[in-house]
Amino acid sequence: MLSIALAGKPNAGKSTFYTAATRSEVDVANYPFTTIDANRGITHARTECPCLEREERCGHEHCHDGKRYVPVELLDVAGLVPGAHEGRGLGNQFLDELTNADVIVNVVDAAGATNEEGEPVEVGAHDPIEDIDFIEEEMDLWLAGIVDRNWETVERQSRSPGFDIEEAVTDLMTGFGATEYDVAAVLRGMDYSEDPVQWSTEDREALARGVRERTKPIVVVANKIDVAPAENVQRLLDLDKPVIPATAQGELALRRGVDAGFLDYDPGDEDFEITGEVSDGQRDALGDLRETMREYGGTGVQAALNHAVYDLLDMVTAYPVQDQSKWTDAKGNVLPDAFLLENGSTPVDLAYAVHSDIGDGYLHAVNAKTNREVGEEYELEEGDVVKIVSTAK
């Protein structure tokens, strides 16, 4: 399953974001290192369900009137402080947890109400811009440290006949989630020696930075926009990188309101409806939240998850079925499964995503929307419904 990791300094709102996105209760408090052990939960990317193209909705538990929610893993671990790559705070533990994540969501306190150590200060006292590059730098230096500690092994390998620097570096970086293609692409952009003994510290840092950028893309969440000075939010949004304005606390309030039965709201909606009895205080708070959502197009929590999945990772959603006319599985369930695949994936890739035996026995596929057979080289598009014909059952 695709994995998203929440990063950020302590008290930026990561645990609130996690709780809102997963509806899994974790410790949330106004002091650093509330989170000690990593929390793992299931959240969802949101897309349009193909059932919108049919007369009736599919009725799937993850489809809300045509809004399809596709499961992904969300990881919340301890916050980072300056020097985390050297082990300060819980830095090494945190950074180690990121190894298997596909994408990073950097949660920043847009209100400037926490200093660089994650300690509470007055709203606006800290410049949130300082928290943007900090996460990238700590991750890059941490990975550079791993490269440095293992570089002697590469140097020893270079004494053997047939040594290939690219193969050696690839072996070194695969533990961080890099592929052979990733390493090759990074090396193409570097001017480096074939002799690892000649590599400088700067060369190894450039390698680490390039691999991190390719394997751990980052989207910034400007959190606490409901209490942040307007100029702080605007400066964050004006940065030359993806920044999603958000109120994790607002999203959590909405989801709890839905659970309590007095709100009608689906994650990612730009508005909500009060459907039950609320107190005057609740009505006022909801009114303020509605104004924030209207200004920014929602709470931003779902938007951040969607941006991570569909924009940074460039994924598409495909739906395998057995009955191409009814779009059902063998039990009659309509659009029973949704798979996230890299853009450019083929029906064969989808077959393997369903099961390795299905992929091994792949014969051909049918686009259930057009009722036409598609070739092995066909590139899946967002929302494709596909019947896979395989020798495996």
mmCIF file of C-alpha atoms in Angstrom:
data_model
loop_
_atom_site.group_PDB
_atom_site.id
_atom_site.type_symbol
_atom_site.label_atom_id
_atom_site.label_comp_id
_atom_site.label_asym_id
_atom_site.label_seq_id
_atom_site.Cartn_x
_atom_site.Cartn_y
_atom_site.Cartn_z
ATOM 1 C CA MET A 1 0.000 0.000 0.000
ATOM 2 C CA LEU A 2 1.219 3.494 -0.800
ATOM 3 C CA SER A 3 2.647 5.205 2.303
ATOM 4 C CA ILE A 4 2.521 8.895 3.278
ATOM 5 C CA ALA A 5 4.637 10.160 6.189
ATOM 6 C CA LEU A 6 3.914 13.269 8.237
ATOM 7 C CA ALA A 7 6.997 15.364 9.005
ATOM 8 C CA GLY A 8 7.493 18.604 10.881
ATOM 9 C CA LYS A 9 8.788 20.056 14.097
ATOM 10 C CA PRO A 10 7.002 19.244 17.371
ATOM 11 C CA ASN A 11 3.648 20.904 18.024
ATOM 12 C CA ALA A 12 3.054 21.884 14.387
ATOM 13 C CA GLY A 13 -0.159 19.855 14.297
ATOM 14 C CA LYS A 14 0.997 16.540 12.831
ATOM 15 C CA SER A 15 -0.881 14.410 15.344
ATOM 16 C CA THR A 16 -4.051 16.461 14.872
ATOM 17 C CA PHE A 17 -3.698 16.033 11.096
ATOM 18 C CA TYR A 18 -3.167 12.294 11.611
ATOM 19 C CA THR A 19 -6.197 11.960 13.896
ATOM 20 C CA ALA A 20 -8.413 13.914 11.510
ATOM 21 C CA ALA A 21 -7.232 11.980 8.454
ATOM 22 C CA THR A 22 -7.400 8.497 9.985
ATOM 23 C CA ARG A 23 -9.963 8.939 12.793
ATOM 24 C CA SER A 24 -7.487 7.087 14.993
ATOM 25 C CA GLU A 25 -7.068 8.713 18.374
ATOM 26 C CA VAL A 26 -3.490 9.551 19.374
ATOM 27 C CA ASP A 27 -1.979 11.779 22.037
ATOM 28 C CA VAL A 28 -2.304 15.450 21.108
ATOM 29 C CA ALA A 29 -0.751 17.958 23.497
ATOM 30 C CA ASN A 30 0.850 21.396 23.558
ATOM 31 C CA TYR A 31 4.437 20.286 24.210
ATOM 32 C CA PRO A 32 7.287 18.774 22.168
ATOM 33 C CA PHE A 33 7.544 15.028 21.522
ATOM 34 C CA THR A 34 3.946 14.143 22.345
ATOM 35 C CA THR A 35 4.441 11.388 19.767
ATOM 36 C CA ILE A 36 7.184 8.963 20.781
ATOM 37 C CA ASP A 37 6.376 5.741 18.951
ATOM 38 C CA ALA A 38 5.267 5.935 15.341
ATOM 39 C CA ASN A 39 1.534 5.837 14.683
ATOM 40 C CA ARG A 40 0.384 3.986 11.565
ATOM 41 C CA GLY A 41 -3.133 4.284 10.246
ATOM 42 C CA ILE A 42 -5.232 4.210 7.104
ATOM 43 C CA THR A 43 -6.397 7.377 5.394
ATOM 44 C CA HIS A 44 -7.693 7.913 1.859
ATOM 45 C CA ALA A 45 -7.015 9.766 -1.358
ATOM 46 C CA ARG A 46 -10.195 11.136 -2.944
ATOM 47 C CA THR A 47 -11.134 10.878 -6.601
ATOM 48 C CA GLU A 48 -14.249 10.674 -8.756
ATOM 49 C CA CYS A 49 -15.766 7.198 -8.817
ATOM 50 C CA PRO A 50 -16.454 5.762 -12.287
ATOM 51 C CA CYS A 51 -19.978 4.965 -11.085
ATOM 52 C CA LEU A 52 -20.828 8.586 -11.869
ATOM 53 C CA GLU A 53 -20.890 7.478 -15.502
ATOM 54 C CA ARG A 54 -23.660 4.971 -14.764
ATOM 55 C CA GLU A 55 -27.307 5.447 -13.850
ATOM 56 C CA GLU A 56 -26.810 4.344 -10.232
ATOM 57 C CA ARG A 57 -24.030 4.801 -7.703
ATOM 58 C CA CYS A 58 -21.944 1.726 -6.903
ATOM 59 C CA GLY A 59 -22.813 1.585 -3.225
ATOM 60 C CA HIS A 60 -19.239 0.748 -2.183
ATOM 61 C CA GLU A 61 -18.370 1.621 1.412
ATOM 62 C CA HIS A 62 -15.580 3.894 0.139
ATOM 63 C CA CYS A 63 -17.827 5.691 -2.349
ATOM 64 C CA HIS A 64 -19.934 8.568 -1.043
ATOM 65 C CA ASP A 65 -22.318 9.550 -3.840
ATOM 66 C CA GLY A 66 -19.574 9.346 -6.455
ATOM 67 C CA LYS A 67 -16.704 10.508 -4.247
ATOM 68 C CA ARG A 68 -14.338 7.543 -4.140
ATOM 69 C CA TYR A 69 -11.894 7.229 -1.245
ATOM 70 C CA VAL A 70 -8.867 5.033 -1.994
ATOM 71 C CA PRO A 71 -6.959 3.655 1.043
ATOM 72 C CA VAL A 72 -3.355 4.708 1.679
ATOM 73 C CA GLU A 73 -1.144 4.376 4.747
ATOM 74 C CA LEU A 74 -0.458 7.434 6.903
ATOM 75 C CA LEU A 75 2.530 7.498 9.254
ATOM 76 C CA ASP A 76 2.924 9.967 12.136
ATOM 77 C CA VAL A 77 6.194 9.918 14.038
ATOM 78 C CA ALA A 78 8.122 12.123 16.453
ATOM 79 C CA GLY A 79 8.785 15.726 15.465
ATOM 80 C CA LEU A 80 12.121 16.987 14.186
ATOM 81 C CA VAL A 81 14.264 19.657 15.798
ATOM 82 C CA PRO A 82 17.430 21.318 14.452
ATOM 83 C CA GLY A 83 20.266 18.790 14.528
ATOM 84 C CA ALA A 84 17.928 15.822 14.169
ATOM 85 C CA HIS A 85 20.288 14.204 11.650
ATOM 86 C CA GLU A 86 22.886 14.108 14.439
ATOM 87 C CA GLY A 87 20.441 12.438 16.814
ATOM 88 C CA ARG A 88 19.021 15.488 18.617
ATOM 89 C CA GLY A 89 15.538 14.989 20.042
ATOM 90 C CA LEU A 90 14.207 11.798 18.519
ATOM 91 C CA GLY A 91 15.772 12.608 15.163
ATOM 92 C CA ASN A 92 17.349 9.306 14.217
ATOM 93 C CA GLN A 93 14.227 7.385 15.211
ATOM 94 C CA PHE A 94 12.072 9.736 13.176
ATOM 95 C CA LEU A 95 14.268 9.729 10.097
ATOM 96 C CA ASP A 96 14.637 5.953 10.140
ATOM 97 C CA GLU A 97 10.840 5.680 10.007
ATOM 98 C CA LEU A 98 10.804 7.643 6.746
ATOM 99 C CA THR A 99 12.795 5.020 4.852
ATOM 100 C CA ASN A 100 9.753 3.212 3.463
ATOM 101 C CA ALA A 101 7.509 6.248 2.907
ATOM 102 C CA ASP A 102 6.663 7.158 -0.675
ATOM 103 C CA VAL A 103 5.999 10.847 -0.066
ATOM 104 C CA ILE A 104 6.401 13.337 2.794
ATOM 105 C CA VAL A 105 3.810 15.814 4.068
ATOM 106 C CA ASN A 106 5.675 18.575 5.925
ATOM 107 C CA VAL A 107 3.251 20.100 8.451
ATOM 108 C CA VAL A 108 4.217 23.695 9.270
ATOM 109 C CA ASP A 109 2.689 25.935 11.943
ATOM 110 C CA ALA A 110 1.583 28.854 9.751
ATOM 111 C CA ALA A 111 0.540 30.788 12.864
ATOM 112 C CA GLY A 112 4.172 31.086 13.955
ATOM 113 C CA ALA A 113 3.081 30.052 17.458
ATOM 114 C CA THR A 114 5.883 27.530 17.999
ATOM 115 C CA ASN A 115 9.602 28.249 17.875
ATOM 116 C CA GLU A 116 12.257 26.221 16.051
ATOM 117 C CA GLU A 117 12.310 23.703 18.922
ATOM 118 C CA GLY A 118 8.539 23.219 18.829
ATOM 119 C CA GLU A 119 7.925 25.134 22.033
ATOM 120 C CA PRO A 120 4.806 27.362 22.301
ATOM 121 C CA VAL A 121 5.312 31.101 21.735
ATOM 122 C CA GLU A 122 2.941 33.959 20.949
ATOM 123 C CA VAL A 123 1.145 33.824 17.601
ATOM 124 C CA GLY A 124 3.363 35.443 14.976
ATOM 125 C CA ALA A 125 6.522 35.311 17.095
ATOM 126 C CA HIS A 126 8.213 32.726 14.870
ATOM 127 C CA ASP A 127 8.657 32.934 11.111
ATOM 128 C CA PRO A 128 7.117 29.760 9.586
ATOM 129 C CA ILE A 129 9.191 30.229 6.425
ATOM 130 C CA GLU A 130 12.171 28.994 8.468
ATOM 131 C CA ASP A 131 10.417 25.637 8.950
ATOM 132 C CA ILE A 132 10.145 24.873 5.225
ATOM 133 C CA ASP A 133 13.714 24.088 4.145
ATOM 134 C CA PHE A 134 14.587 22.806 7.615
ATOM 135 C CA ILE A 135 12.880 19.449 7.052
ATOM 136 C CA GLU A 136 14.504 18.951 3.653
ATOM 137 C CA GLU A 137 17.919 19.864 5.049
ATOM 138 C CA GLU A 138 17.643 17.472 7.987
ATOM 139 C CA MET A 139 16.581 14.618 5.706
ATOM 140 C CA ASP A 140 19.365 15.366 3.223
ATOM 141 C CA LEU A 141 22.050 15.549 5.923
ATOM 142 C CA TRP A 142 20.756 12.380 7.570
ATOM 143 C CA LEU A 143 20.993 10.466 4.304
ATOM 144 C CA ALA A 144 24.393 12.012 3.581
ATOM 145 C CA GLY A 145 25.541 10.694 6.957
ATOM 146 C CA ILE A 146 24.418 7.182 5.990
ATOM 147 C CA VAL A 147 26.325 7.471 2.721
ATOM 148 C CA ASP A 148 29.438 8.666 4.564
ATOM 149 C CA ARG A 149 29.300 5.836 7.093
ATOM 150 C CA ASN A 150 29.058 3.234 4.322
ATOM 151 C CA TRP A 151 31.386 4.803 1.773
ATOM 152 C CA GLU A 152 34.406 2.834 2.977
ATOM 153 C CA THR A 153 32.623 -0.297 1.772
ATOM 154 C CA VAL A 154 32.291 1.226 -1.709
ATOM 155 C CA GLU A 155 35.967 2.158 -1.666
ATOM 156 C CA ARG A 156 36.944 -1.410 -0.792
ATOM 157 C CA GLN A 157 34.759 -2.747 -3.598
ATOM 158 C CA SER A 158 36.551 -0.471 -6.068
ATOM 159 C CA ARG A 159 39.722 -2.559 -5.666
ATOM 160 C CA SER A 160 38.017 -5.570 -7.248
ATOM 161 C CA PRO A 161 38.178 -6.245 -11.008
ATOM 162 C CA GLY A 162 35.080 -5.203 -12.913
ATOM 163 C CA PHE A 163 34.052 -2.642 -10.301
ATOM 164 C CA ASP A 164 31.167 -0.418 -11.456
ATOM 165 C CA ILE A 165 30.574 2.758 -9.468
ATOM 166 C CA GLU A 166 26.937 2.985 -10.535
ATOM 167 C CA GLU A 167 26.206 -0.559 -9.372
ATOM 168 C CA ALA A 168 27.953 0.044 -6.061
ATOM 169 C CA VAL A 169 26.060 3.273 -5.396
ATOM 170 C CA THR A 170 22.796 1.607 -6.376
ATOM 171 C CA ASP A 171 23.414 -1.196 -3.876
ATOM 172 C CA LEU A 172 24.108 1.426 -1.224
ATOM 173 C CA MET A 173 20.976 3.506 -1.891
ATOM 174 C CA THR A 174 18.350 0.788 -2.355
ATOM 175 C CA GLY A 175 17.880 0.602 1.401
ATOM 176 C CA PHE A 176 16.470 4.121 1.237
ATOM 177 C CA GLY A 177 13.912 3.129 -1.356
ATOM 178 C CA ALA A 178 15.904 4.200 -4.413
ATOM 179 C CA THR A 179 15.726 2.123 -7.578
ATOM 180 C CA GLU A 180 18.450 1.545 -10.138
ATOM 181 C CA TYR A 181 16.670 4.071 -12.360
ATOM 182 C CA ASP A 182 16.629 6.674 -9.549
ATOM 183 C CA VAL A 183 20.356 6.336 -8.902
ATOM 184 C CA ALA A 184 21.189 6.439 -12.607
ATOM 185 C CA ALA A 185 19.131 9.609 -13.039
ATOM 186 C CA VAL A 186 20.863 11.317 -10.104
ATOM 187 C CA LEU A 187 24.340 10.328 -11.302
ATOM 188 C CA ARG A 188 23.571 11.681 -14.785
ATOM 189 C CA GLY A 189 23.122 15.086 -13.219
ATOM 190 C CA MET A 190 26.441 14.939 -11.337
ATOM 191 C CA ASP A 191 30.059 15.421 -12.328
ATOM 192 C CA TYR A 192 31.751 12.606 -10.423
ATOM 193 C CA SER A 193 34.821 10.381 -10.483
ATOM 194 C CA GLU A 194 34.622 6.680 -11.320
ATOM 195 C CA ASP A 195 37.003 6.191 -8.382
ATOM 196 C CA PRO A 196 35.035 6.443 -5.103
ATOM 197 C CA VAL A 197 38.250 7.374 -3.254
ATOM 198 C CA GLN A 198 38.200 10.659 -5.183
ATOM 199 C CA TRP A 199 34.664 11.555 -4.072
ATOM 200 C CA SER A 200 34.480 14.591 -1.770
ATOM 201 C CA THR A 201 32.034 15.208 1.056
ATOM 202 C CA GLU A 202 30.201 17.568 -1.293
ATOM 203 C CA ASP A 203 29.886 14.795 -3.897
ATOM 204 C CA ARG A 204 28.331 12.430 -1.355
ATOM 205 C CA GLU A 205 25.959 15.152 -0.119
ATOM 206 C CA ALA A 206 24.897 15.867 -3.708
ATOM 207 C CA LEU A 207 24.182 12.164 -4.187
ATOM 208 C CA ALA A 208 22.130 12.034 -0.988
ATOM 209 C CA ARG A 209 20.179 15.168 -1.858
ATOM 210 C CA GLY A 210 19.409 13.992 -5.367
ATOM 211 C CA VAL A 211 18.210 10.571 -4.195
ATOM 212 C CA ARG A 212 16.064 12.113 -1.459
ATOM 213 C CA GLU A 213 14.441 14.496 -3.939
ATOM 214 C CA ARG A 214 13.571 11.639 -6.293
ATOM 215 C CA THR A 215 12.423 9.111 -3.697
ATOM 216 C CA LYS A 216 10.889 11.324 -0.990
ATOM 217 C CA PRO A 217 9.055 14.260 -2.627
ATOM 218 C CA ILE A 218 7.632 16.764 -0.149
ATOM 219 C CA VAL A 219 4.415 18.778 -0.012
ATOM 220 C CA VAL A 220 4.154 21.526 2.582
ATOM 221 C CA VAL A 221 0.986 21.912 4.652
ATOM 222 C CA ALA A 222 0.555 25.427 6.031
ATOM 223 C CA ASN A 223 -1.417 24.346 9.097
ATOM 224 C CA LYS A 224 -3.449 26.468 11.545
ATOM 225 C CA ILE A 225 -4.610 28.911 8.866
ATOM 226 C CA ASP A 226 -7.697 29.585 11.002
ATOM 227 C CA VAL A 227 -5.537 31.359 13.601
ATOM 228 C CA ALA A 228 -2.523 32.400 11.514
ATOM 229 C CA PRO A 229 -1.782 36.025 10.578
ATOM 230 C CA ALA A 230 -2.930 36.528 6.982
ATOM 231 C CA GLU A 231 0.508 37.735 5.905
ATOM 232 C CA ASN A 232 2.089 34.497 7.157
ATOM 233 C CA VAL A 233 -0.248 32.379 5.073
ATOM 234 C CA GLN A 234 0.237 34.495 1.969
ATOM 235 C CA ARG A 235 4.036 34.369 2.226
ATOM 236 C CA LEU A 236 3.873 30.577 2.483
ATOM 237 C CA LEU A 237 1.543 30.330 -0.503
ATOM 238 C CA ASP A 238 3.856 32.570 -2.533
ATOM 239 C CA LEU A 239 6.764 30.127 -2.184
ATOM 240 C CA ASP A 240 8.031 28.407 -5.322
ATOM 241 C CA LYS A 241 6.984 24.948 -4.121
ATOM 242 C CA PRO A 242 3.710 23.124 -3.404
ATOM 243 C CA VAL A 243 2.053 24.558 -0.267
ATOM 244 C CA ILE A 244 -1.456 23.547 0.860
ATOM 245 C CA PRO A 245 -3.244 25.841 3.359
ATOM 246 C CA ALA A 246 -4.968 23.769 6.037
ATOM 247 C CA THR A 247 -6.693 23.625 9.390
ATOM 248 C CA ALA A 248 -6.261 20.130 10.762
ATOM 249 C CA GLN A 249 -8.182 21.141 13.873
ATOM 250 C CA GLY A 250 -11.085 22.256 11.687
ATOM 251 C CA GLU A 251 -11.093 18.952 9.777
ATOM 252 C CA LEU A 252 -11.070 17.039 13.052
ATOM 253 C CA ALA A 253 -14.026 19.071 14.340
ATOM 254 C CA LEU A 254 -16.005 18.324 11.176
ATOM 255 C CA ARG A 255 -15.331 14.596 11.298
ATOM 256 C CA ARG A 256 -16.300 14.456 14.947
ATOM 257 C CA GLY A 257 -19.465 16.381 14.109
ATOM 258 C CA VAL A 258 -20.316 13.789 11.472
ATOM 259 C CA ASP A 259 -19.690 11.000 13.979
ATOM 260 C CA ALA A 260 -21.955 12.760 16.479
ATOM 261 C CA GLY A 261 -24.721 13.017 13.886
ATOM 262 C CA PHE A 262 -25.129 16.784 13.618
ATOM 263 C CA LEU A 263 -23.076 17.500 10.475
ATOM 264 C CA ASP A 264 -23.220 16.368 6.858
ATOM 265 C CA TYR A 265 -19.707 16.507 5.411
ATOM 266 C CA ASP A 266 -17.419 14.377 3.259
ATOM 267 C CA PRO A 267 -13.619 14.810 3.539
ATOM 268 C CA GLY A 268 -12.485 17.198 0.824
ATOM 269 C CA ASP A 269 -15.801 19.045 0.531
ATOM 270 C CA GLU A 270 -15.570 22.820 0.437
ATOM 271 C CA ASP A 271 -18.557 23.255 2.770
ATOM 272 C CA PHE A 272 -20.715 21.342 5.238
ATOM 273 C CA GLU A 273 -24.311 21.287 6.442
ATOM 274 C CA ILE A 274 -25.549 21.428 10.022
ATOM 275 C CA THR A 275 -28.165 18.683 10.288
ATOM 276 C CA GLY A 276 -28.687 18.413 14.054
ATOM 277 C CA GLU A 277 -28.915 20.383 17.261
ATOM 278 C CA VAL A 278 -25.817 22.400 18.169
ATOM 279 C CA SER A 279 -25.111 24.884 20.923
ATOM 280 C CA ASP A 280 -24.689 28.594 20.254
ATOM 281 C CA GLY A 281 -20.954 28.230 20.844
ATOM 282 C CA GLN A 282 -20.707 25.344 18.383
ATOM 283 C CA ARG A 283 -22.702 27.275 15.789
ATOM 284 C CA ASP A 284 -20.387 30.278 16.121
ATOM 285 C CA ALA A 285 -17.280 28.082 15.846
ATOM 286 C CA LEU A 286 -18.692 26.310 12.809
ATOM 287 C CA GLY A 287 -19.508 29.669 11.262
ATOM 288 C CA ASP A 288 -15.904 30.782 11.654
ATOM 289 C CA LEU A 289 -14.700 27.480 10.185
ATOM 290 C CA ARG A 290 -17.031 27.878 7.217
ATOM 291 C CA GLU A 291 -15.545 31.283 6.460
ATOM 292 C CA THR A 292 -12.033 29.801 6.539
ATOM 293 C CA MET A 293 -13.108 26.963 4.256
ATOM 294 C CA ARG A 294 -14.712 29.351 1.789
ATOM 295 C CA GLU A 295 -11.547 31.432 1.667
ATOM 296 C CA TYR A 296 -9.224 28.486 1.090
ATOM 297 C CA GLY A 297 -11.490 25.944 -0.614
ATOM 298 C CA GLY A 298 -11.885 23.534 2.305
ATOM 299 C CA THR A 299 -9.890 22.488 5.361
ATOM 300 C CA GLY A 300 -6.906 21.438 3.256
ATOM 301 C CA VAL A 301 -6.360 18.032 4.872
ATOM 302 C CA GLN A 302 -7.851 16.035 1.998
ATOM 303 C CA ALA A 303 -6.318 18.431 -0.524
ATOM 304 C CA ALA A 304 -2.852 17.743 0.915
ATOM 305 C CA LEU A 305 -3.334 13.978 0.714
ATOM 306 C CA ASN A 306 -4.632 14.252 -2.845
ATOM 307 C CA HIS A 307 -1.732 16.465 -3.895
ATOM 308 C CA ALA A 308 0.749 13.995 -2.431
ATOM 309 C CA VAL A 309 -0.815 11.025 -4.221
ATOM 310 C CA TYR A 310 -2.032 12.371 -7.542
ATOM 311 C CA ASP A 311 0.357 15.272 -8.157
ATOM 312 C CA LEU A 312 3.693 14.547 -6.482
ATOM 313 C CA LEU A 313 3.574 10.772 -6.989
ATOM 314 C CA ASP A 314 1.613 11.111 -10.255
ATOM 315 C CA MET A 315 -0.688 8.161 -9.567
ATOM 316 C CA VAL A 316 -3.837 7.055 -11.371
ATOM 317 C CA THR A 317 -6.735 5.014 -10.004
ATOM 318 C CA ALA A 318 -7.788 1.859 -11.855
ATOM 319 C CA TYR A 319 -10.654 -0.527 -11.087
ATOM 320 C CA PRO A 320 -10.323 -4.232 -12.021
ATOM 321 C CA VAL A 321 -13.592 -6.099 -12.600
ATOM 322 C CA GLN A 322 -14.650 -9.557 -13.767
ATOM 323 C CA ASP A 323 -17.903 -8.625 -15.515
ATOM 324 C CA GLN A 324 -17.099 -5.918 -18.075
ATOM 325 C CA SER A 325 -20.735 -4.978 -18.686
ATOM 326 C CA LYS A 326 -21.875 -4.768 -15.059
ATOM 327 C CA TRP A 327 -18.498 -3.661 -13.635
ATOM 328 C CA THR A 328 -18.716 -6.285 -10.915
ATOM 329 C CA ASP A 329 -16.660 -9.034 -9.324
ATOM 330 C CA ALA A 330 -17.742 -12.692 -9.080
ATOM 331 C CA LYS A 331 -20.014 -11.856 -6.131
ATOM 332 C CA GLY A 332 -21.807 -9.042 -7.937
ATOM 333 C CA ASN A 333 -20.088 -6.191 -6.106
ATOM 334 C CA VAL A 334 -19.887 -3.090 -8.303
ATOM 335 C CA LEU A 335 -16.394 -1.581 -8.639
ATOM 336 C CA PRO A 336 -15.145 -3.642 -5.683
ATOM 337 C CA ASP A 337 -11.495 -2.549 -5.736
ATOM 338 C CA ALA A 338 -9.494 0.559 -6.541
ATOM 339 C CA PHE A 339 -5.750 0.414 -7.170
ATOM 340 C CA LEU A 340 -3.294 3.302 -7.211
ATOM 341 C CA LEU A 341 -0.675 2.858 -9.945
ATOM 342 C CA GLU A 342 2.040 5.091 -11.332
ATOM 343 C CA ASN A 343 1.014 7.137 -14.338
ATOM 344 C CA GLY A 344 2.118 5.191 -17.400
ATOM 345 C CA SER A 345 1.190 1.824 -15.909
ATOM 346 C CA THR A 346 -0.381 -0.803 -18.170
ATOM 347 C CA PRO A 347 -3.059 -3.492 -17.747
ATOM 348 C CA VAL A 348 -0.226 -5.935 -17.039
ATOM 349 C CA ASP A 349 0.892 -3.749 -14.123
ATOM 350 C CA LEU A 350 -2.690 -3.725 -12.845
ATOM 351 C CA ALA A 351 -2.828 -7.506 -13.139
ATOM 352 C CA TYR A 352 0.269 -7.853 -10.979
ATOM 353 C CA ALA A 353 -1.138 -5.337 -8.489
ATOM 354 C CA VAL A 354 -4.201 -7.559 -8.086
ATOM 355 C CA HIS A 355 -2.111 -10.716 -7.600
ATOM 356 C CA SER A 356 1.208 -12.040 -8.875
ATOM 357 C CA ASP A 357 -0.520 -15.157 -10.251
ATOM 358 C CA ILE A 358 -2.945 -12.972 -12.230
ATOM 359 C CA GLY A 359 0.024 -11.110 -13.680
ATOM 360 C CA ASP A 360 1.950 -14.281 -14.516
ATOM 361 C CA GLY A 361 -1.091 -15.696 -16.319
ATOM 362 C CA TYR A 362 -2.057 -12.454 -18.091
ATOM 363 C CA LEU A 363 -3.657 -12.982 -21.515
ATOM 364 C CA HIS A 364 -5.349 -9.711 -22.413
ATOM 365 C CA ALA A 365 -7.512 -6.910 -21.012
ATOM 366 C CA VAL A 366 -10.731 -5.128 -21.902
ATOM 367 C CA ASN A 367 -11.542 -1.479 -21.234
ATOM 368 C CA ALA A 368 -14.962 -1.909 -19.631
ATOM 369 C CA LYS A 369 -15.956 1.675 -20.396
ATOM 370 C CA THR A 370 -15.539 1.226 -24.149
ATOM 371 C CA ASN A 371 -15.999 -2.575 -24.203
ATOM 372 C CA ARG A 372 -12.869 -2.833 -26.361
ATOM 373 C CA GLU A 373 -9.785 -4.957 -25.892
ATOM 374 C CA VAL A 374 -6.656 -2.949 -25.120
ATOM 375 C CA GLY A 375 -3.045 -3.933 -25.759
ATOM 376 C CA GLU A 376 -0.333 -4.631 -23.230
ATOM 377 C CA GLU A 377 1.217 -1.229 -23.927
ATOM 378 C CA TYR A 378 -2.003 0.689 -23.240
ATOM 379 C CA GLU A 379 -1.399 3.326 -20.545
ATOM 380 C CA LEU A 380 -4.080 3.345 -17.883
ATOM 381 C CA GLU A 381 -5.945 6.590 -17.307
ATOM 382 C CA GLU A 382 -7.542 7.924 -14.147
ATOM 383 C CA GLY A 383 -10.780 6.066 -13.484
ATOM 384 C CA ASP A 384 -10.250 3.245 -15.974
ATOM 385 C CA VAL A 385 -12.393 0.134 -15.389
ATOM 386 C CA VAL A 386 -10.570 -2.933 -16.678
ATOM 387 C CA LYS A 387 -11.427 -6.595 -17.116
ATOM 388 C CA ILE A 388 -8.263 -8.685 -16.938
ATOM 389 C CA VAL A 389 -8.298 -12.067 -18.649
ATOM 390 C CA SER A 390 -5.759 -14.431 -17.125
ATOM 391 C CA THR A 391 -5.094 -18.163 -16.905
ATOM 392 C CA ALA A 392 -5.107 -17.727 -13.126
ATOM 393 C CA LYS A 393 -8.409 -17.507 -11.274
#
